[in-house]
XYZ file of C-alpha atoms in Angstrom:
290
model
C -10.442 0.615 -0.251
C -9.133 3.426 -2.417
C -11.753 6.198 -2.245
C -11.628 9.881 -1.256
C -7.969 9.519 -0.382
C -6.745 12.743 -1.869
C -9.438 15.425 -1.529
C -8.813 18.117 -4.083
C -5.812 16.219 -5.430
C -6.320 16.461 -9.145
C -3.911 17.058 -12.015
C -5.162 20.653 -12.222
C -4.314 21.384 -8.576
C -0.711 20.236 -8.641
C 1.580 23.217 -8.956
C 4.550 21.265 -10.332
C 5.464 17.727 -11.335
C 6.163 15.527 -8.348
C 9.606 14.545 -8.659
C 10.338 10.321 -5.021
C 15.182 10.611 -1.858
C 16.794 7.517 -2.132
C 14.932 4.946 -0.130
C 17.123 3.355 2.534
C 15.659 0.108 1.236
C 16.562 -0.142 -2.466
C 14.930 -3.484 -2.995
C 12.057 -4.649 -5.123
C 10.182 -7.946 -5.005
C 11.767 -10.032 -7.716
C 12.107 -13.465 -9.168
C 15.081 -15.705 -9.624
C 14.651 -18.735 -7.375
C 13.208 -22.154 -7.994
C 10.738 -21.766 -5.150
C 7.737 -19.791 -6.406
C 6.689 -18.773 -2.913
C 10.114 -17.389 -2.085
C 10.599 -15.851 -5.515
C 8.269 -12.948 -4.880
C 9.944 -12.315 -1.540
C 13.461 -11.974 -2.953
C 14.657 -8.395 -3.128
C 17.201 -8.008 -5.865
C 16.490 -5.101 -8.214
C 18.394 -1.839 -7.773
C 16.919 1.269 -9.360
C 18.262 4.350 -11.094
C 17.584 7.455 -8.987
C 16.967 9.557 -12.107
C 13.807 7.574 -12.869
C 12.977 6.375 -9.362
C 9.583 7.537 -8.128
C 10.443 6.534 -4.559
C 13.393 8.905 -4.724
C 11.118 11.551 -6.228
C 8.476 11.172 -3.497
C 10.905 11.669 -0.634
C 12.562 14.591 -2.417
C 9.196 16.215 -3.078
C 8.197 15.942 0.572
C 11.467 17.514 1.681
C 11.108 20.451 -0.711
C 7.476 21.078 0.241
C 8.226 21.038 3.977
C 8.336 24.706 4.944
C 9.174 23.948 8.576
C 12.036 21.654 7.580
C 11.005 18.897 9.986
C 10.184 16.110 7.534
C 12.698 13.360 6.845
C 10.814 11.048 4.474
C 11.721 7.580 3.275
C 9.917 4.599 1.771
C 10.107 0.964 2.781
C 8.289 -2.353 2.684
C 5.888 -2.720 5.603
C 5.880 -5.532 8.182
C 3.848 -6.663 11.186
C 5.928 -4.270 13.290
C 4.055 -1.441 11.528
C 0.627 -2.790 12.496
C -0.376 0.005 14.894
C 0.751 2.715 12.464
C -1.221 1.159 9.599
C -4.350 0.911 11.728
C -4.024 4.530 12.906
C -3.583 5.804 9.349
C -6.465 3.706 8.004
C -8.816 4.896 10.743
C -7.949 8.497 9.941
C -8.256 8.185 6.162
C -11.410 6.088 5.760
C -14.978 5.871 6.964
C -15.706 2.899 9.216
C -17.494 0.793 6.585
C -14.645 1.142 4.060
C -11.525 0.828 6.170
C -9.326 -2.238 6.534
C -9.826 -3.990 9.877
C -6.997 -4.666 12.306
C -7.359 -8.425 11.711
C -6.961 -7.916 7.969
C -3.827 -5.876 8.555
C -2.411 -8.679 10.703
C -3.156 -11.181 7.942
C -1.716 -9.084 5.109
C 1.356 -7.866 6.992
C 2.288 -11.446 7.914
C 1.302 -13.326 4.749
C 2.429 -10.885 2.050
C 4.303 -7.939 3.592
C 6.439 -7.639 0.458
C 3.325 -6.324 -1.325
C 2.735 -3.580 1.266
C 4.468 -0.245 0.901
C 4.843 2.670 3.320
C 5.986 6.277 3.165
C 7.438 7.341 6.517
C 8.782 10.575 7.898
C 10.980 10.919 10.952
C 9.687 13.893 12.891
C 9.128 15.363 16.359
C 5.635 15.793 17.786
C 4.156 18.650 19.749
C 1.362 16.441 21.048
C 2.275 12.997 22.324
C -1.420 12.122 22.640
C -1.587 12.214 18.840
C -2.612 8.663 17.734
C -0.022 8.684 14.926
C 2.722 9.545 17.418
C 1.690 6.862 19.913
C 1.539 4.238 17.131
C 4.965 5.136 15.737
C 8.390 3.938 16.833
C 11.623 5.863 17.413
C 13.914 5.655 14.362
C 16.717 4.430 16.618
C 17.773 4.270 20.269
C 19.675 7.563 20.009
C 16.601 9.662 19.147
C 13.826 8.757 21.631
C 12.080 12.110 21.084
C 11.578 11.425 17.396
C 9.158 9.021 15.757
C 8.928 7.425 12.319
C 5.404 8.454 11.340
C 3.612 6.471 8.625
C 2.396 9.197 6.250
C 0.946 6.974 3.535
C 0.582 3.318 2.656
C -0.445 0.894 -0.082
C -1.731 -2.507 1.093
C -2.220 -5.431 -1.302
C -2.529 -9.183 -1.764
C -2.370 -11.491 -4.789
C -5.321 -13.288 -6.328
C -6.128 -15.781 -9.083
C -9.176 -13.688 -10.051
C -8.915 -11.068 -12.792
C -9.810 -8.216 -10.431
C -10.577 -7.348 -6.820
C -13.332 -9.555 -5.392
C -14.971 -9.948 -1.996
C -12.973 -13.157 -1.581
C -9.654 -11.450 -2.292
C -10.511 -8.791 0.298
C -11.290 -11.377 2.961
C -8.993 -13.709 4.897
C -9.383 -17.381 5.882
C -11.271 -18.037 9.098
C -8.518 -20.521 9.943
C -6.029 -17.657 10.211
C -5.307 -17.159 13.945
C -5.797 -13.838 15.637
C -2.862 -11.639 16.495
C -0.458 -12.052 18.213
C -0.318 -15.849 17.852
C -0.174 -15.939 14.072
C 3.366 -17.150 13.409
C 2.512 -20.808 12.839
C -0.053 -20.137 10.103
C 1.224 -21.672 6.840
C -1.616 -22.564 4.475
C -1.163 -24.815 1.462
C -3.058 -24.007 -1.758
C -5.151 -27.157 -1.340
C -6.435 -26.001 2.030
C -7.307 -22.412 1.146
C -10.935 -21.667 1.848
C -13.511 -20.789 -0.783
C -16.699 -18.916 -0.002
C -18.848 -15.964 -1.081
C -19.738 -16.636 -4.758
C -17.133 -19.287 -5.618
C -14.876 -16.604 -7.069
C -11.751 -18.323 -5.808
C -9.639 -18.868 -2.707
C -10.123 -16.473 0.181
C -7.413 -13.960 0.907
C -3.862 -13.912 -0.430
C -2.948 -16.503 -3.068
C 0.799 -16.601 -3.621
C 0.461 -18.165 -7.067
C -1.984 -15.483 -8.239
C -0.972 -13.106 -11.005
C -3.380 -10.304 -10.101
C -2.087 -7.846 -7.534
C -5.124 -6.551 -5.631
C -4.699 -3.163 -3.955
C -7.010 -2.973 -0.939
C -5.944 0.300 0.609
C -4.215 3.461 -0.570
C -4.191 5.889 2.335
C -2.594 9.210 3.210
C -2.813 10.953 6.598
C -5.373 13.770 6.329
C -2.845 16.520 7.110
C -0.795 15.443 4.067
C -3.677 15.091 1.613
C -4.281 17.465 -1.309
C -0.510 17.824 -1.856
C -0.141 15.312 -4.676
C 1.511 12.809 -2.323
C -1.180 10.177 -2.870
C -0.657 10.154 -6.612
C 3.107 9.913 -6.266
C 2.916 7.101 -3.696
C 0.735 5.091 -6.072
C 3.033 5.794 -9.034
C 6.018 4.626 -6.981
C 4.166 1.471 -5.972
C 3.197 0.713 -9.582
C 6.797 1.184 -10.667
C 8.117 -1.091 -7.917
C 5.641 -3.892 -8.595
C 5.838 -3.627 -12.365
C 9.628 -3.958 -12.310
C 9.392 -7.003 -10.021
C 7.554 -9.161 -12.569
C 5.345 -10.737 -9.899
C 2.001 -9.888 -11.505
C 0.309 -9.532 -14.883
C -2.088 -6.864 -13.707
C -2.755 -4.578 -10.745
C -6.372 -4.131 -9.700
C -8.323 -1.925 -7.321
C -11.864 -0.699 -6.667
C -12.864 2.939 -7.059
C -15.945 5.065 -6.588
C -17.294 6.733 -9.726
C -15.867 10.185 -8.948
C -12.315 8.740 -8.831
C -12.486 6.690 -12.039
C -10.952 9.465 -14.161
C -8.272 10.032 -11.519
C -7.138 6.417 -11.779
C -7.432 6.402 -15.570
C -4.942 9.271 -15.633
C -2.499 6.961 -13.817
C -2.846 4.225 -16.448
C -5.738 2.181 -15.061
C -8.631 1.188 -17.317
C -12.240 1.076 -16.205
C -13.687 -2.454 -16.416
C -17.154 -1.340 -15.380
C -19.244 -1.815 -12.275
C -17.760 -4.330 -9.836
C -19.656 -7.225 -8.289
C -17.865 -6.565 -4.984
C -20.230 -5.703 -2.127
C -17.590 -4.508 0.326
C -18.594 -1.283 2.077
C -22.032 -1.356 0.499
C -20.874 -1.861 -3.092
C -21.109 0.732 -5.841
C -17.479 0.250 -6.925
C -15.856 0.236 -10.339
C -13.215 -2.327 -11.323
C -9.981 -0.563 -12.252
C -7.183 -2.558 -13.916
C -3.582 -1.591 -14.593
C -2.003 -3.879 -17.175
C 1.616 -4.598 -16.270
C 4.027 -4.058 -19.118
C 6.240 -6.967 -20.114
C 9.673 -6.252 -18.643
C 11.377 -8.703 -20.980
C 14.091 -11.232 -20.032
């Protein structure tokens, strides 16, 4: 869950506007097919670098890297990034609020197009580092380098108006990793539990995009990266037209932080995840027109 992701990262602490290099993957979830399930998984929209927050994020990381060893880029996540996501989540969150490995498997196989990662290709001075061991070489020619996952945004879609315990869960019928490839639920078979809030887990037809995790590796926190990653994600998803709203849960001390990014506070959430005490934050997606 989004929580103390960016200690000390407030508008007052940022020395200059964050301004994300061109992503090697210039694609945004879009529409344009007759198949609703496939529509959100088509990648068709090209963006203008001058107003591209993904470009700005990578450029900001390069300029702030005094040792000149960061080579950042952004891309959609997949099941191949499972170990990196788990390592980042374990570092960024307390045990009762982090996403489990099984949930990552579910989300990275059922709706990877909604999951976003900021990577940096870098060397490591300590190969016992969990981030290093979880990462992969960028290519076969550079075995001493790794693509480290610096930050991620993990989400699903829901038919509810905000994040619920059901939307954060996943169906018990979903098989455990690694034998998950044959799982293909139909809407009629999706489970319902908790408080009858709706289907459990990701609902492809849902128009609420539920953000379950916004994480940044501790060594990169308090640099404004978290805010810029989230802005880039909002821009990508808003331009795709796949949702009417983007929702997340926040603790009270982060409500103002999210309001500054365009979210509105819908009050205390009914969600009990991690012990409860959350606030419902909603970002209303602007109509992109025809």
